[in-house]
PDB file of C-alpha atoms in Angstrom:
ATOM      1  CA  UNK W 181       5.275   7.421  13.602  1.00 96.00           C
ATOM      2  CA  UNK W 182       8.596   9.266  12.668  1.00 97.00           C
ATOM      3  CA  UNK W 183       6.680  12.252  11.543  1.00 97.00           C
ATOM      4  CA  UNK W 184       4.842  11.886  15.125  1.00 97.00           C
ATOM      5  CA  UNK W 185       7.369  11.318  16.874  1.00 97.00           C
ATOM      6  CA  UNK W 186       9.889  14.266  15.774  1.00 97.00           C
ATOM      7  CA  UNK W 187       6.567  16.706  16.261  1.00 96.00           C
ATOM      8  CA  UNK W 188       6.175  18.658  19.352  1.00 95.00           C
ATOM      9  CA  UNK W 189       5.100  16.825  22.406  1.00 96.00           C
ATOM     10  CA  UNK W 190       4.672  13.695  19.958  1.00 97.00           C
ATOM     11  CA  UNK W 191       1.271  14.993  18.941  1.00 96.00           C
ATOM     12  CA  UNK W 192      -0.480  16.398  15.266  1.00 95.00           C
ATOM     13  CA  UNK W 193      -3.672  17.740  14.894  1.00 93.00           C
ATOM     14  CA  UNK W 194      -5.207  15.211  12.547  1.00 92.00           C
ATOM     15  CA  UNK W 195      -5.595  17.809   9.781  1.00 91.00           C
ATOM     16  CA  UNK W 196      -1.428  19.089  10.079  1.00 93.00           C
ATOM     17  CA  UNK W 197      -0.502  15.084  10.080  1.00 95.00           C
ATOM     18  CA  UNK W 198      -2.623  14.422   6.658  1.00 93.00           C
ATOM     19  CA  UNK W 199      -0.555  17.595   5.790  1.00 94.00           C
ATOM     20  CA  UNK W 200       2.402  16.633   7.018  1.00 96.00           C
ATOM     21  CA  UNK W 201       2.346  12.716   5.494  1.00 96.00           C
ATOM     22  CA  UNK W 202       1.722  14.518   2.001  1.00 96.00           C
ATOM     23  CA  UNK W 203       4.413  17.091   2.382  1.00 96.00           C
ATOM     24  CA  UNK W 204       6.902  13.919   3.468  1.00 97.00           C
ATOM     25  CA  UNK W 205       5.981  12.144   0.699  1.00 97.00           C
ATOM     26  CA  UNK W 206       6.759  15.303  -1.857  1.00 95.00           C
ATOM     27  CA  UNK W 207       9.767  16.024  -0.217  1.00 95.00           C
ATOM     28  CA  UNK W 208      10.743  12.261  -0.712  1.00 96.00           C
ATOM     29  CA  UNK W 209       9.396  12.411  -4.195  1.00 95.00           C
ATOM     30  CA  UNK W 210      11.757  15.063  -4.835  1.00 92.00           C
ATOM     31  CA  UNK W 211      14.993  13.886  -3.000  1.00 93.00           C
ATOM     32  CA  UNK W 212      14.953  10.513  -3.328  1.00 95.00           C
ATOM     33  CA  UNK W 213      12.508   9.257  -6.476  1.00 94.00           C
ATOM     34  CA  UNK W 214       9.986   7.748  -4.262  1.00 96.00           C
ATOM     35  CA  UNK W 215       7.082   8.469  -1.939  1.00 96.00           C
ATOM     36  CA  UNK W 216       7.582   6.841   1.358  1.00 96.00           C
ATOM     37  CA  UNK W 217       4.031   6.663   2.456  1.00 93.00           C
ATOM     38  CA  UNK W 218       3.428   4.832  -0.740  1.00 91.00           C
ATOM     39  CA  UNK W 219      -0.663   6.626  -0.133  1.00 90.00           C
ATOM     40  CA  UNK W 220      -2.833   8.299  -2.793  1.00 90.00           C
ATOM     41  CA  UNK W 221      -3.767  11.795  -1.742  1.00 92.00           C
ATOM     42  CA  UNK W 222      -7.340  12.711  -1.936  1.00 92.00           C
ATOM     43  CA  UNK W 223      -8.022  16.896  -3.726  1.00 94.00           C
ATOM     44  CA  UNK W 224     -10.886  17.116  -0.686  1.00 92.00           C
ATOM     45  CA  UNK W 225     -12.154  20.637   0.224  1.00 90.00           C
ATOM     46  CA  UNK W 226      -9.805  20.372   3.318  1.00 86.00           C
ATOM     47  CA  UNK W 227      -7.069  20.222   1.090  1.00 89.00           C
ATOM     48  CA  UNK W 228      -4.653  16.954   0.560  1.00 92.00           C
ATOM     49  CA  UNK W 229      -6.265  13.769   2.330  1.00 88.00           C
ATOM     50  CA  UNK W 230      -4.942  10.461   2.915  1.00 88.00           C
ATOM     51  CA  UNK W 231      -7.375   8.430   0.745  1.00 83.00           C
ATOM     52  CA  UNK W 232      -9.882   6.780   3.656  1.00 87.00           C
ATOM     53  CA  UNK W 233      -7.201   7.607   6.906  1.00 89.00           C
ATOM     54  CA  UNK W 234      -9.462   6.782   9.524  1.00 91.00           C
ATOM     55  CA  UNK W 235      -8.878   3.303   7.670  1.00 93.00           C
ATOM     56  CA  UNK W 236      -5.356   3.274   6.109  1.00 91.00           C
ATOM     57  CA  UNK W 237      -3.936   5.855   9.162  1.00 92.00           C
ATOM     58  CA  UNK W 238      -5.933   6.242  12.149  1.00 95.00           C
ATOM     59  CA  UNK W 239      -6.931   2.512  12.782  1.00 96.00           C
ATOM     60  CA  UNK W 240      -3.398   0.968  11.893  1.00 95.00           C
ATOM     61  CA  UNK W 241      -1.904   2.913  15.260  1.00 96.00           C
ATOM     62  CA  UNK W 242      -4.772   2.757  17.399  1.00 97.00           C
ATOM     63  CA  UNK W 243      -4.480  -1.349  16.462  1.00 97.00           C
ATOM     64  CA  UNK W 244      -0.854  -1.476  17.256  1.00 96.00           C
ATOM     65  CA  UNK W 245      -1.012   0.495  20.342  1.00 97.00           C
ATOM     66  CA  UNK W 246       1.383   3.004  19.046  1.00 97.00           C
ATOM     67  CA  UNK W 247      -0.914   5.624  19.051  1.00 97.00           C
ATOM     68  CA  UNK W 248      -4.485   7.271  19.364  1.00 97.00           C
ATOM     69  CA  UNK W 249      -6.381   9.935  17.981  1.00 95.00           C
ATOM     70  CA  UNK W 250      -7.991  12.070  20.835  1.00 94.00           C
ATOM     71  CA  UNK W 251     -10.759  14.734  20.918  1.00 89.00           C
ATOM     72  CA  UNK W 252     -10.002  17.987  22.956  1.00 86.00           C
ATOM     73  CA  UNK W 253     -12.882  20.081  22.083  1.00 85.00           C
ATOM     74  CA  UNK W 254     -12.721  20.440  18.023  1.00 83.00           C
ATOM     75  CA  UNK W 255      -9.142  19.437  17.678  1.00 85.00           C
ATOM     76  CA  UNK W 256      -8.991  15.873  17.269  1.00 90.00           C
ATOM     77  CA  UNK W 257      -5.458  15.334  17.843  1.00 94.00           C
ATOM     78  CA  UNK W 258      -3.168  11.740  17.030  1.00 96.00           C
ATOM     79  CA  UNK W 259      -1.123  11.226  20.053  1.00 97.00           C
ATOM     80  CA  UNK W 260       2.227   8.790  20.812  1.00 97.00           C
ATOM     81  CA  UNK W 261       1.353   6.345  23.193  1.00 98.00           C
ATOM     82  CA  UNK W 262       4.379   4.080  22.183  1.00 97.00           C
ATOM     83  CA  UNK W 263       7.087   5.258  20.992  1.00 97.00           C
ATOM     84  CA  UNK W 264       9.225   3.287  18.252  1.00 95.00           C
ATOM     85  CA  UNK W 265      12.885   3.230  19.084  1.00 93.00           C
ATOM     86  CA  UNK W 266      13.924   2.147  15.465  1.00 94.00           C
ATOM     87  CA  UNK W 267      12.299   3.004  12.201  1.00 94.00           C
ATOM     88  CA  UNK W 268      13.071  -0.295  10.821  1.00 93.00           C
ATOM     89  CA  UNK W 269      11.084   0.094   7.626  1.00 93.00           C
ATOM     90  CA  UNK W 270      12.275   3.401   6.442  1.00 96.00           C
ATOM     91  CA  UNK W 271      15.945   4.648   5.488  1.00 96.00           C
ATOM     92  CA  UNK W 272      17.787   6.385   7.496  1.00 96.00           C
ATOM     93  CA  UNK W 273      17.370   9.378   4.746  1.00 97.00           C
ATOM     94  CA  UNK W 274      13.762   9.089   5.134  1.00 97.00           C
ATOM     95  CA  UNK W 275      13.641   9.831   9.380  1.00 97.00           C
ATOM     96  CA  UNK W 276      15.580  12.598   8.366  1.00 97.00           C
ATOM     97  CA  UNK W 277      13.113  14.005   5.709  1.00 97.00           C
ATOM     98  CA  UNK W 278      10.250  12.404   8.771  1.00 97.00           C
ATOM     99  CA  UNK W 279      11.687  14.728  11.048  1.00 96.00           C
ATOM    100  CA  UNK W 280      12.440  18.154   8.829  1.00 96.00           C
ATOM    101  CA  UNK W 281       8.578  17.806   7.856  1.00 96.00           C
ATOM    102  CA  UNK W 282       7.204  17.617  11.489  1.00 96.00           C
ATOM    103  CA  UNK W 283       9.360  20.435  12.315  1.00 94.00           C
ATOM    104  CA  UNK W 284       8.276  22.716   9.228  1.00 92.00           C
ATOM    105  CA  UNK W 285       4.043  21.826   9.494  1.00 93.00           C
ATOM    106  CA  UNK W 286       4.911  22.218  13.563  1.00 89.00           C
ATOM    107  CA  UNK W 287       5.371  25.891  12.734  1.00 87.00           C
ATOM    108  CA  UNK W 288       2.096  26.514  11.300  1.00 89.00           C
ATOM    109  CA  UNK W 289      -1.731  25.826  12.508  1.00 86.00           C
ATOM    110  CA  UNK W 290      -3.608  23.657  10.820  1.00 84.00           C
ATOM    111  CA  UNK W 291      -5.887  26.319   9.255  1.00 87.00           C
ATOM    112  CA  UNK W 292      -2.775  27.982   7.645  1.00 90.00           C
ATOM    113  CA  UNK W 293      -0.759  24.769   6.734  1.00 90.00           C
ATOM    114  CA  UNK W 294      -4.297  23.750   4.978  1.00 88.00           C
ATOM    115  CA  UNK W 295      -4.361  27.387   3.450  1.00 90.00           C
ATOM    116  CA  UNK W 296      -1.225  26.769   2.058  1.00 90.00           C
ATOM    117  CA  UNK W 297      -1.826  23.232   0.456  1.00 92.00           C
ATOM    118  CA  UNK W 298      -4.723  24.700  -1.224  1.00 92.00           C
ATOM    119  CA  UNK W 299      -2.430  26.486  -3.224  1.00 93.00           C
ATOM    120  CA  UNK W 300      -0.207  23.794  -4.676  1.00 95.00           C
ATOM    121  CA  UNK W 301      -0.933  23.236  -8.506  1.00 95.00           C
ATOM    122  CA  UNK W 302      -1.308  19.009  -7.925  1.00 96.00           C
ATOM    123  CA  UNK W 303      -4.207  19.895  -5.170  1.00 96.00           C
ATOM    124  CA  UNK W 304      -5.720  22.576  -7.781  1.00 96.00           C
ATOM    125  CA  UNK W 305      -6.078  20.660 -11.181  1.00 97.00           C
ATOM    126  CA  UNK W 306      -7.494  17.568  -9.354  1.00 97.00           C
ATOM    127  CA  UNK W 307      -9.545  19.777  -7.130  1.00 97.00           C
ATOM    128  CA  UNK W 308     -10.886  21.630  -9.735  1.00 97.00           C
ATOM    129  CA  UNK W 309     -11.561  18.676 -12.394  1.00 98.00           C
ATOM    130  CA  UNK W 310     -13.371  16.565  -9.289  1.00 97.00           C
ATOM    131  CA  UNK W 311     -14.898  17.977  -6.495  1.00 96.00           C
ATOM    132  CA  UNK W 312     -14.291  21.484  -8.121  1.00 96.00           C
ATOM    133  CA  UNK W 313     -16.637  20.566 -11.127  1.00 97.00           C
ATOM    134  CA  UNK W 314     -19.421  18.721  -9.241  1.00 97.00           C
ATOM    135  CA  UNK W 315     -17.593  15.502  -9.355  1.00 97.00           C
ATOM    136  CA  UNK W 316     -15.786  12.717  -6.871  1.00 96.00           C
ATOM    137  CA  UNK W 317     -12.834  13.746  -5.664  1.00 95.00           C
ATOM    138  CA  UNK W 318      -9.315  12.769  -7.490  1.00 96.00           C
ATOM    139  CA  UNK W 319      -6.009  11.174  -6.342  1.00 96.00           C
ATOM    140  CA  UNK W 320      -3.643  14.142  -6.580  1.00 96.00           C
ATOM    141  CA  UNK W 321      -0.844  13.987  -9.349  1.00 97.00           C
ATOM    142  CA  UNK W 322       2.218  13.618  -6.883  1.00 95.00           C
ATOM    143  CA  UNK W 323       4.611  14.801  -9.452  1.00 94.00           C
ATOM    144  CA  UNK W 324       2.671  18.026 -10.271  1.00 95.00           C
ATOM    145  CA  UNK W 325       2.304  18.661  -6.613  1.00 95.00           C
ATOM    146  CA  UNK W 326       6.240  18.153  -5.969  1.00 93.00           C
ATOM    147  CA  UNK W 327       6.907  21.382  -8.537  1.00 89.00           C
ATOM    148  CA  UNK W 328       5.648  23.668  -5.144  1.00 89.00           C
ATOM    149  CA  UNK W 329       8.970  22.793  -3.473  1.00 88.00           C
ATOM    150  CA  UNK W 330      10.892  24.199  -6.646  1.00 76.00           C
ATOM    151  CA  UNK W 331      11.691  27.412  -7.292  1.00 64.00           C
ATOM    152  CA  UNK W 332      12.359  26.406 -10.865  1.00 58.00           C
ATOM    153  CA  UNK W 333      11.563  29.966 -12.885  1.00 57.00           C
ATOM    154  CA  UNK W 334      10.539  27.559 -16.091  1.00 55.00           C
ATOM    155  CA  UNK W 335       7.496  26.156 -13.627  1.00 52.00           C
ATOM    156  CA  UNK W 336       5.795  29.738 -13.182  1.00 56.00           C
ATOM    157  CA  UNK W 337       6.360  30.309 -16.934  1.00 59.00           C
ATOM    158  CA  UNK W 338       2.944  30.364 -19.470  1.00 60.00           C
TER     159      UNK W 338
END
């Protein structure tokens, strides 16, 4: 919901909020030690994928009336319906990170925020040693993923 609510006219295209939730939980990863959605991400052909979100995302805020996913045409958008004043269960570190992530996927589509999780090296090697190779797909490595948001020189190194 913070990641919802900080986005532009407290809506995400489905696809940009899977994006978004694994971005928030790198950036997290990286700042703080911890993930904050606490999810496994799914290497799917899409790109990173909340392991079963209709179930473990969707669902949870239709239930709670906080929010909805529409259709409009192919865009299948999750929309605020009820707005939470207080983020009780998350830091006050972790809105912030909530709301620098909705602004940063806010500037992209969802085709080029997708094109640009495709190339981050936890995505890859699980994408390429499951659905890459004929197999399921794999729970991403979170702390391979996380070296995309450094611009570490030892990281592009052989």
């Amino acid at each position: 919901m913070a990641v919802l609510q900080a986005a532009p006219g407290q809506r995400m295209n489905i696809t940009a909020l899977n994006k978004a939730l694994f971005y928030l939980d790198l950036f997290a990863l990286r700042d703080l030690g911890h993930t904050i959605t606490d999810n496994t991400f799914l290497a799917l052909d899409q790109g990173p994928v909340i392991a079963k979100y209709p179930t473990r995302l969707v669902a949870p805020l239709e239930q709670s009336h906080f929010a909805h996913q529409a259709t409009v045409g192919m865009s299948k958008p999750v929309v605020v319906d009820r707005p939470i004043a207080t983020f009780s269960a998350l830091a006050d570190e972790e809105v912030v990170i909530a709301r620098k992530v909705a602004a940063l996927i806010a500037a992209h589509t969802s085709a080029s925020i997708s094109q640009r999780s495709h190339a981050n090296p936890g995505w890859q090697i699980a994408y390429n040693d499951g659905l890459g190779a004929g197999r399921p797909a794999l729970p991403i490595d979170m702390v391979i993923a996380m070296q995309e948001l450094n611009d570490d020189p030892w990281i592009d190194e052989p």
